[in-house]
Coordinates of C-alpha atoms in Angstrom, one line a residue:
Chain Y
M1 CA 56.8 182.9 123.5
P2 CA 56.2 185.9 125.6
D3 CA 53.6 186.0 128.4
A4 CA 50.0 186.9 127.4
D5 CA 48.2 189.6 129.3
V6 CA 46.5 188.8 132.6
V7 CA 43.5 190.4 134.4
V8 CA 43.5 191.0 138.2
V9 CA 40.3 191.8 140.0
D10 CA 40.5 192.9 143.6
R11 CA 37.5 193.0 145.9
A12 CA 34.7 191.9 143.4
K13 CA 31.2 192.3 144.7
Y14 CA 29.2 190.5 142.0
A15 CA 30.2 187.0 140.9
G16 CA 28.4 187.6 137.6
N17 CA 30.8 190.4 136.6
V18 CA 33.9 188.2 137.2
G19 CA 32.2 185.3 135.3
S20 CA 31.4 187.6 132.4
I21 CA 35.1 188.7 132.1
L22 CA 36.1 185.1 132.0
R23 CA 33.5 184.3 129.4
H24 CA 34.8 187.1 127.1
M25 CA 38.6 186.7 127.6
P26 CA 39.0 184.0 124.9
I27 CA 37.0 186.1 122.4
L28 CA 38.9 189.4 123.1
G29 CA 42.2 187.7 122.6
G30 CA 45.5 187.1 124.3
V31 CA 44.5 187.1 128.0
Q32 CA 45.6 184.0 129.8
T33 CA 44.4 184.2 133.4
L34 CA 42.1 186.0 135.7
F35 CA 43.3 186.4 139.2
L36 CA 40.6 187.1 141.8
A37 CA 41.8 188.7 145.0
N38 CA 40.3 190.3 148.1
S39 CA 42.8 192.7 149.6
A40 CA 40.4 193.5 152.4
H41 CA 40.6 189.8 153.6
R42 CA 42.9 189.5 156.6
S43 CA 45.8 187.1 156.1
G44 CA 45.6 184.2 158.5
S45 CA 41.9 184.4 158.8
P46 CA 40.3 180.9 158.7
Y47 CA 37.6 182.2 156.3
P48 CA 38.3 182.3 152.6
P49 CA 37.8 185.7 150.9
Y50 CA 34.8 184.6 148.8
P51 CA 32.3 182.0 149.7
R52 CA 32.1 178.8 147.7
S53 CA 28.7 179.8 146.3
F54 CA 30.4 183.0 144.8
I55 CA 33.0 180.9 142.9
K56 CA 30.3 178.5 141.7
E57 CA 28.4 181.5 140.3
V58 CA 31.6 182.8 138.6
M59 CA 32.1 179.4 137.0
R60 CA 28.4 179.2 135.8
V61 CA 28.5 182.7 134.2
S62 CA 32.0 182.1 132.7
M63 CA 30.4 179.3 130.4
L64 CA 33.6 177.3 130.9
Q65 CA 31.7 174.1 131.3
H66 CA 34.5 171.8 132.3
Y67 CA 36.4 172.3 135.5
H68 CA 39.8 171.9 133.8
E69 CA 38.9 174.8 131.4
F70 CA 37.8 176.9 134.3
E71 CA 40.8 176.0 136.4
A72 CA 43.2 176.8 133.5
R73 CA 41.9 180.4 133.3
F74 CA 40.8 181.3 136.9
C75 CA 43.0 181.7 139.9
L76 CA 41.7 182.6 143.4
L77 CA 44.1 184.5 145.7
D78 CA 42.8 183.9 149.2
G79 CA 45.8 185.3 151.1
G80 CA 44.6 188.9 151.4
A81 CA 46.5 192.0 150.5
E82 CA 49.8 190.3 151.1
E83 CA 49.3 187.6 148.4
L84 CA 48.0 190.2 146.0
M85 CA 51.1 192.3 146.4
H86 CA 53.2 189.2 146.0
L87 CA 51.5 188.4 142.7
L88 CA 52.0 192.0 141.4
E89 CA 55.7 191.9 142.3
M90 CA 56.1 188.5 140.6
L91 CA 54.3 189.8 137.4
K92 CA 56.5 192.9 137.4
S93 CA 59.7 190.8 137.6
R94 CA 58.5 188.8 134.7
G95 CA 58.2 192.0 132.6
F96 CA 54.5 192.8 132.9
A97 CA 53.5 196.4 132.9
L98 CA 51.1 196.9 135.9
M99 CA 48.2 199.0 134.7
M100 CA 45.5 200.1 137.2
L101 CA 42.1 200.7 135.7
E102 CA 39.8 203.0 137.6
N103 CA 37.3 205.8 137.2
V104 CA 39.1 209.1 136.4
E105 CA 37.9 210.5 139.8
E106 CA 39.8 207.9 141.7
F107 CA 43.0 209.1 140.0
E108 CA 42.2 212.7 140.6
D109 CA 41.6 212.0 144.3
M110 CA 44.7 209.9 144.8
P111 CA 46.9 210.5 147.8
V112 CA 49.1 213.7 147.4
P113 CA 52.5 212.0 147.7
T114 CA 51.8 209.8 144.7
Q115 CA 50.1 212.5 142.5
D116 CA 53.4 213.6 141.0
R117 CA 54.9 210.2 140.4
F118 CA 51.9 208.2 139.2
H119 CA 51.0 208.7 135.5
Y120 CA 47.5 208.0 134.3
C121 CA 45.7 208.8 131.1
S122 CA 42.7 207.7 128.9
I123 CA 43.1 204.2 127.4
Y124 CA 42.7 205.9 124.0
D125 CA 45.6 208.3 124.7
K126 CA 48.7 207.9 122.4
A127 CA 50.8 207.8 125.6
S128 CA 48.9 204.9 127.1
A129 CA 50.9 201.7 127.9
I130 CA 48.1 199.7 126.4
R131 CA 49.5 200.6 122.9
D132 CA 52.7 198.7 123.4
V133 CA 51.4 195.3 122.3
R134 CA 54.7 193.5 122.6
A135 CA 55.0 193.9 126.4
P136 CA 52.4 191.9 128.4
I137 CA 50.1 193.9 130.7
A138 CA 48.5 193.0 134.0
F139 CA 45.2 194.9 133.9
I140 CA 44.2 195.5 137.5
F141 CA 40.6 196.3 138.3
G142 CA 39.5 197.0 141.8
G143 CA 37.1 198.9 144.0
E144 CA 33.8 197.3 143.0
S145 CA 33.5 197.2 146.8
G146 CA 34.9 200.5 148.0
E147 CA 38.0 202.5 147.0
P148 CA 41.1 200.8 145.4
M149 CA 43.8 199.7 147.8
P150 CA 46.2 202.7 148.3
E151 CA 49.3 200.5 147.8
L152 CA 48.2 200.1 144.1
F153 CA 49.2 203.7 143.4
T154 CA 52.7 203.0 144.4
T155 CA 53.0 199.5 143.0
C156 CA 51.4 200.0 139.6
D157 CA 53.4 201.5 136.8
V158 CA 50.5 203.4 135.1
G159 CA 46.8 204.2 135.4
G160 CA 44.2 204.1 132.7
F161 CA 40.6 205.2 132.5
I162 CA 37.7 205.0 130.0
P163 CA 36.9 208.6 129.0
S164 CA 33.3 209.4 129.8
H165 CA 31.1 211.4 127.5
E166 CA 28.9 212.7 130.4
A167 CA 32.0 214.0 132.2
D168 CA 33.0 216.1 129.1
H169 CA 29.6 217.8 128.9
K170 CA 29.2 218.3 132.6
N171 CA 32.6 220.0 133.0
A172 CA 31.8 222.5 130.3
N173 CA 31.0 226.0 131.7
Q174 CA 30.1 224.8 135.1
H175 CA 30.4 226.8 138.3
E176 CA 32.7 225.6 141.0
A177 CA 29.8 225.3 143.4
E178 CA 28.2 222.7 141.1
E179 CA 31.4 220.7 140.7
C180 CA 31.1 218.6 143.8
E181 CA 27.5 217.6 143.0
N182 CA 28.4 216.8 139.4
R183 CA 31.3 214.7 140.4
C184 CA 29.1 212.7 142.6
L185 CA 26.8 212.1 139.6
Q186 CA 29.7 211.0 137.5
R187 CA 30.7 208.5 140.1
M188 CA 27.2 207.0 139.8
H189 CA 27.6 206.9 136.0
S190 CA 30.7 204.7 136.0
C191 CA 30.9 201.6 134.0
N192 CA 30.0 198.2 135.4
L193 CA 33.1 196.1 136.1
S194 CA 32.6 193.5 133.4
I195 CA 31.7 196.2 130.8
A196 CA 34.8 198.2 131.7
A197 CA 37.1 195.2 131.6
C198 CA 35.7 194.1 128.2
I199 CA 36.1 197.6 126.7
V200 CA 39.7 197.7 127.9
L201 CA 40.4 194.1 126.6
S202 CA 38.7 194.9 123.2
E203 CA 40.8 198.0 122.8
R204 CA 43.9 196.0 123.5
H205 CA 42.7 193.4 121.0
R206 CA 42.0 196.1 118.4
L207 CA 45.5 197.5 118.8
R208 CA 47.0 194.1 118.4
I209 CA 45.1 193.5 115.2
A210 CA 46.1 196.9 113.9
Q211 CA 49.7 196.2 114.6
Q212 CA 49.6 192.9 112.9
H213 CA 48.1 194.5 109.8
E214 CA 50.8 197.2 109.9
H215 CA 53.7 194.8 110.2
A216 CA 52.2 192.5 107.5
R217 CA 51.9 195.4 105.1
S218 CA 55.4 196.8 105.7
F219 CA 56.9 193.3 105.4
L220 CA 55.1 192.8 102.1
R221 CA 56.4 196.2 100.8
C222 CA 60.0 195.3 101.9
T223 CA 60.2 191.9 100.2
E224 CA 57.7 192.5 97.4
L225 CA 56.4 189.1 98.0
V226 CA 53.0 189.8 96.6
D227 CA 54.2 190.4 93.0
G228 CA 57.4 188.3 93.3
P229 CA 58.2 185.1 91.4
L230 CA 58.2 183.0 94.6
T231 CA 56.0 179.9 95.0
F232 CA 53.5 179.7 97.7
A233 CA 55.7 177.2 99.6
Q234 CA 58.6 179.6 99.4
K235 CA 56.5 182.5 100.5
G236 CA 55.1 180.4 103.4
S237 CA 58.6 179.5 104.5
I238 CA 59.8 183.1 104.5
W239 CA 56.7 184.1 106.3
Q240 CA 57.1 181.4 108.9
S241 CA 60.7 182.4 109.7
Y242 CA 59.7 186.1 109.7
L243 CA 56.9 185.4 112.1
A244 CA 59.1 183.2 114.3
Q245 CA 61.7 185.9 114.5
Y246 CA 59.5 189.0 115.0
F247 CA 56.4 187.7 116.6
Q248 CA 57.6 184.6 118.4
G249 CA 54.7 182.5 117.3
I250 CA 52.0 184.7 118.9
C251 CA 50.0 184.6 115.7
A252 CA 49.5 181.6 113.3
C253 CA 50.7 182.0 109.7
A254 CA 47.3 181.4 108.3
T255 CA 46.0 184.4 110.1
W256 CA 48.8 186.4 108.6
L257 CA 48.1 185.3 105.1
N258 CA 44.5 186.1 105.7
I259 CA 45.5 189.6 106.9
C260 CA 47.6 190.1 103.7
G261 CA 44.5 189.2 101.7
I262 CA 46.2 186.1 100.2
K263 CA 44.4 182.8 100.0
I264 CA 46.4 179.5 99.9
S265 CA 44.9 177.2 97.2
K266 CA 45.5 173.5 97.6
Chain S
M1 CA 22.6 219.8 115.0
P2 CA 22.8 216.4 113.4
D3 CA 21.1 213.3 114.9
A4 CA 23.0 211.3 117.4
D5 CA 23.4 207.6 117.0
V6 CA 20.6 205.2 118.1
V7 CA 20.6 201.6 119.2
V8 CA 17.9 199.1 118.1
V9 CA 17.6 195.8 119.9
D10 CA 15.3 193.2 118.3
R11 CA 14.0 190.1 120.2
A12 CA 15.9 190.6 123.5
K13 CA 15.8 187.7 125.9
Y14 CA 17.3 189.1 129.1
A15 CA 16.1 192.4 130.4
G16 CA 19.4 192.9 132.2
N17 CA 21.3 193.2 128.9
V18 CA 18.9 195.9 127.6
G19 CA 19.1 197.8 130.9
S20 CA 22.9 197.5 130.9
I21 CA 23.1 199.1 127.4
L22 CA 20.9 202.0 128.6
R23 CA 23.1 202.4 131.7
H24 CA 26.3 202.8 129.6
M25 CA 24.9 204.8 126.7
P26 CA 25.4 208.2 128.4
I27 CA 29.0 207.3 129.3
L28 CA 30.0 205.9 125.9
G29 CA 28.8 209.1 124.2
G30 CA 26.4 210.3 121.6
V31 CA 23.7 207.7 121.6
Q32 CA 20.3 209.2 122.0
T33 CA 17.7 206.4 122.1
L34 CA 17.4 202.7 122.5
F35 CA 14.5 201.2 120.6
L36 CA 13.4 197.7 121.8
A37 CA 11.5 195.7 119.3
N38 CA 10.3 192.1 119.0
S39 CA 9.9 191.3 115.3
A40 CA 8.5 187.8 116.2
H41 CA 5.5 189.5 117.8
R42 CA 2.5 189.4 115.6
S43 CA 0.9 192.7 114.6
G44 CA -2.6 193.0 116.0
S45 CA -2.0 190.6 118.9
P46 CA -3.6 191.9 122.1
Y47 CA -0.5 190.9 124.1
P48 CA 2.5 193.3 124.2
P49 CA 5.8 191.9 123.0
Y50 CA 7.5 192.1 126.4
P51 CA 5.7 191.7 129.7
R52 CA 5.5 194.6 132.1
S53 CA 7.9 192.9 134.5
F54 CA 10.5 192.8 131.7
I55 CA 10.4 196.6 131.1
K56 CA 10.5 197.2 134.9
E57 CA 13.7 195.1 135.1
V58 CA 15.1 197.0 132.1
M59 CA 14.5 200.3 134.0
R60 CA 16.0 199.0 137.2
V61 CA 19.2 197.9 135.6
S62 CA 19.5 201.1 133.5
M63 CA 20.0 203.1 136.7
L64 CA 17.9 205.9 135.2
Q65 CA 16.1 206.5 138.5
H66 CA 13.5 208.9 137.3
Y67 CA 10.8 207.8 134.8
H68 CA 11.3 210.9 132.6
E69 CA 15.0 210.1 132.3
F70 CA 14.2 206.5 131.3
E71 CA 11.4 207.6 128.9
A72 CA 13.7 210.1 127.2
R73 CA 16.1 207.3 126.2
F74 CA 14.0 204.2 125.9
C75 CA 11.3 203.5 123.3
L76 CA 9.3 200.3 123.1
L77 CA 8.1 199.2 119.7
D78 CA 5.2 196.8 120.3
G79 CA 3.9 196.5 116.7
G80 CA 5.9 193.5 115.6
A81 CA 8.1 193.3 112.5
E82 CA 6.0 195.9 110.7
E83 CA 6.7 198.6 113.2
L84 CA 10.4 197.7 113.3
M85 CA 10.7 198.0 109.5
H86 CA 8.8 201.3 109.7
L87 CA 11.4 202.6 112.2
L88 CA 14.3 201.5 110.0
E89 CA 12.9 203.2 106.9
M90 CA 12.3 206.4 108.9
L91 CA 15.8 206.3 110.2
K92 CA 17.2 205.7 106.7
S93 CA 15.2 208.7 105.3
R94 CA 16.7 210.9 108.1
G95 CA 20.2 210.0 106.9
F96 CA 21.1 207.2 109.4
A97 CA 23.4 204.4 108.2
L98 CA 21.7 201.1 109.2
M99 CA 24.4 198.9 110.6
M100 CA 23.6 195.3 111.6
L101 CA 25.7 193.8 114.3
E102 CA 26.0 190.1 114.4
N103 CA 28.4 187.2 115.0
V104 CA 30.5 186.7 111.9
E105 CA 28.9 183.3 111.3
E106 CA 25.4 184.9 110.8
F107 CA 26.9 186.9 108.0
E108 CA 28.6 183.9 106.5
D109 CA 25.4 181.9 106.6
M110 CA 23.1 184.6 105.2
P111 CA 20.7 183.8 102.4
V112 CA 22.4 183.3 99.0
P113 CA 20.6 186.2 97.1
T114 CA 21.9 188.8 99.5
Q115 CA 25.5 187.4 99.8
D116 CA 26.7 189.5 96.9
R117 CA 24.9 192.7 97.8
F118 CA 25.4 192.9 101.5
H119 CA 28.8 194.2 102.7
Y120 CA 30.0 193.3 106.1
C121 CA 33.4 193.6 107.9
S122 CA 35.0 193.8 111.3
I123 CA 34.2 197.0 113.2
Y124 CA 37.9 197.6 113.3
D125 CA 38.3 197.5 109.5
K126 CA 39.3 200.7 107.8
A127 CA 36.2 200.2 105.5
S128 CA 33.8 200.0 108.3
A129 CA 30.9 202.6 108.3
I130 CA 31.6 203.1 112.0
R131 CA 34.5 205.3 111.1
D132 CA 32.4 208.0 109.5
V133 CA 31.7 209.9 112.7
R134 CA 29.8 212.7 111.0
A135 CA 26.9 210.5 109.7
P136 CA 24.6 209.1 112.5
I137 CA 24.4 205.3 112.7
A138 CA 21.5 203.1 113.9
F139 CA 23.3 200.1 115.5
I140 CA 20.9 197.1 115.1
F141 CA 21.4 194.2 117.4
G142 CA 19.2 191.1 117.1
G143 CA 19.0 187.5 117.5
E144 CA 19.5 187.0 121.3
S145 CA 16.4 184.8 120.9
G146 CA 17.1 182.9 117.6
E147 CA 18.5 184.1 114.3
P148 CA 18.2 187.7 113.0
M149 CA 15.2 188.6 111.0
P150 CA 16.0 187.9 107.3
E151 CA 14.6 191.2 106.1
L152 CA 17.5 192.9 108.0
F153 CA 20.0 191.7 105.4
T154 CA 18.1 193.6 102.7
T155 CA 17.1 196.7 104.7
C156 CA 20.4 197.4 106.4
D157 CA 23.2 199.1 104.6
V158 CA 26.1 197.3 106.2
G159 CA 27.1 194.6 108.6
G160 CA 29.7 194.6 111.4
F161 CA 31.1 192.1 113.7
I162 CA 33.6 192.0 116.6
P163 CA 36.5 189.9 115.5
S164 CA 37.1 186.9 117.7
H165 CA 40.5 185.8 118.9
E166 CA 39.3 182.2 119.2
A167 CA 38.1 182.1 115.6
D168 CA 41.6 183.2 114.3
H169 CA 43.4 180.4 116.1
K170 CA 40.9 177.8 115.3
N171 CA 40.9 178.5 111.6
A172 CA 44.7 178.1 111.5
N173 CA 45.7 174.8 109.9
Q174 CA 42.4 173.1 110.6
H175 CA 41.1 170.2 108.6
E176 CA 37.8 170.8 106.8
A177 CA 36.2 167.9 108.8
E178 CA 36.8 169.8 112.0
E179 CA 35.4 173.0 110.6
C180 CA 31.8 172.3 111.3
E181 CA 32.5 171.4 114.9
N182 CA 34.7 174.4 115.5
R183 CA 32.1 176.7 114.1
C184 CA 29.6 175.4 116.5
L185 CA 32.1 176.1 119.3
Q186 CA 32.6 179.6 118.0
R187 CA 28.8 180.2 118.1
M188 CA 28.9 179.3 121.8
H189 CA 31.8 181.7 122.3
S190 CA 29.9 184.8 121.1
C191 CA 29.7 187.9 123.1
N192 CA 26.9 188.7 125.5
L193 CA 24.5 191.3 124.0
S194 CA 25.3 194.1 126.5
I195 CA 29.1 193.5 126.2
A196 CA 28.9 193.4 122.4
A197 CA 26.9 196.7 122.3
C198 CA 29.2 198.4 124.7
I199 CA 32.3 197.4 122.7
V200 CA 30.7 198.7 119.5
L201 CA 29.6 202.0 121.2
S202 CA 33.0 202.5 122.9
E203 CA 34.8 202.0 119.5
R204 CA 32.5 204.6 118.0
H205 CA 33.3 206.9 121.0
R206 CA 37.0 206.3 120.6
L207 CA 36.8 207.2 116.9
R208 CA 34.9 210.4 117.7
I209 CA 37.5 211.4 120.3
A210 CA 40.3 210.7 117.8
Q211 CA 38.6 212.8 115.1
Q212 CA 38.1 215.7 117.5
H213 CA 41.8 215.5 118.4
E214 CA 42.8 215.5 114.8
H215 CA 40.6 218.5 113.9
A216 CA 41.7 220.4 116.9
R217 CA 45.4 219.9 116.0
S218 CA 45.1 220.8 112.4
F219 CA 43.1 223.9 113.3
L220 CA 45.8 224.9 115.7
R221 CA 48.5 224.4 113.1
C222 CA 46.5 226.5 110.6
T223 CA 45.9 229.5 112.7
E224 CA 48.9 229.3 115.0
L225 CA 46.7 230.2 117.9
V226 CA 49.0 228.5 120.5
D227 CA 51.9 230.9 120.0
G228 CA 50.0 233.8 118.6
P229 CA 49.5 237.2 120.3
L230 CA 45.7 236.8 120.8
T231 CA 44.1 237.0 124.2
F232 CA 42.2 234.1 125.7
A233 CA 38.9 235.9 125.0
Q234 CA 39.9 236.3 121.3
K235 CA 41.0 232.7 121.0
G236 CA 37.8 231.6 122.7
S237 CA 35.7 233.6 120.3
I238 CA 37.5 232.2 117.2
W239 CA 37.2 228.7 118.6
Q240 CA 33.5 229.2 119.3
S241 CA 32.8 230.2 115.7
Y242 CA 35.0 227.5 114.3
L243 CA 33.1 224.9 116.4
A244 CA 29.7 226.3 115.5
Q245 CA 30.6 226.2 111.8
Y246 CA 32.3 222.8 111.6
F247 CA 30.9 220.8 114.5
Q248 CA 27.5 222.3 114.9
G249 CA 27.8 222.5 118.6
I250 CA 28.2 218.8 119.2
C251 CA 31.1 219.4 121.5
A252 CA 31.5 222.1 124.1
C253 CA 34.3 224.6 123.8
A254 CA 35.8 223.7 127.1
T255 CA 36.3 220.2 125.9
W256 CA 38.2 221.5 122.9
L257 CA 40.4 223.7 125.0
N258 CA 41.1 220.7 127.1
I259 CA 41.9 218.6 124.1
C260 CA 44.3 221.3 122.9
G261 CA 46.0 221.2 126.3
I262 CA 45.1 224.8 127.2
K263 CA 43.7 225.8 130.5
I264 CA 41.6 228.9 131.0
S265 CA 42.7 230.9 134.0
K266 CA 40.1 233.3 135.6

């Protein structure tokens, strides 16, 4: 079974936002762990990156009432930038695509040397890495306190942003003199961290559902199972092996039958 | 110019959630107003449905710093259920589709007489009303305090829910005896109001962007503007009239040129 997606949050400011992402991860499908890092924290410092009260508030908002539930989904990285980079390298070596999520302005303003190499696009773009639902993704959110760590532009594979409606309208027919001011306004109009993360996770969830539908339909067309003379048990067995082969057990058979609009009668 | 979508929130419990929806409406495109109602408030009561401190907190979280900005997007309905129903009828007569957003369990548990008449599906379903981006929608969220008002099932045109990953897995191979307990768990695992609203609005925004791309591409294929001998000014003028005719000025020309991947040089 392949790895599920993970979320990495660097330098969070509000515990409520981190807790809210944890609360919605089980609903929005397929995310296994949230890693909370603080790359501004100096390695070797005796103080942890987040106070104990911060983590308690994360746990409260996450609605994961039992500590073992919380512990199974939440991982604190208190070793500063070094430990964060170590995590990202480890994820990369396991086949994760590292996707940095930021406001579009952060990508436009990125350091010149990386501008040619680093590809970013809207999460709704057909070229977005988010669409490849077979490869696990590490969604990296940062900069709730300050700008994202510069190393992320060289370490991450791709960047993604949520397209803003305001930005579209403001860019239309504007004079260059106004541009600076408008861009400052856009910065103010960015999404809250937990909203942004949940929009990205729900888009990934939607794509996964769509892909399951697509495969279920093409499989049914290929084998003509719907109108064939097979019994339910035979169909189930073929489905099971198909699923095992192509989807490595990500999705339970009952879900598939449900997707295909077929009900199993007992 | 057709009406833009609106959001209706009935019986909100936390001002922060209402404020958060207002904050993200301008980013997630095309929503003009948030109506806040309390259908449990009795008509004729001297007390308003929400205390003044609640509305002040809504305004603070909305980040609409000036009162005229806030007032332009936020409308309080303090006449109880009667005024809410009046609003919904008015919206319906203006051509809005009334879409009720709830947890899937609320739809499954709806009163028997309405079960046959009321259609609901996942917001990602191909049959969902959310996909018709030309007709304005009133997205109605309720029940943060208690169950949704029963009249909504008869007044609203359609229902929509955000499919839950947990629900899929829990339904697989489960015994009927466990079902009740599991469904209670699912209820606990529902989305927070502001997260749910922003996921729905972002899906609508995504569909609108996708449709704009689609139309821009088919228009370009038809007229072969990209490789044609026309000047930019001529192209711009054709585009303008095309936009005026088909999209009634919803979207600025610069956005379209941007969609088509064409840059205007001065």
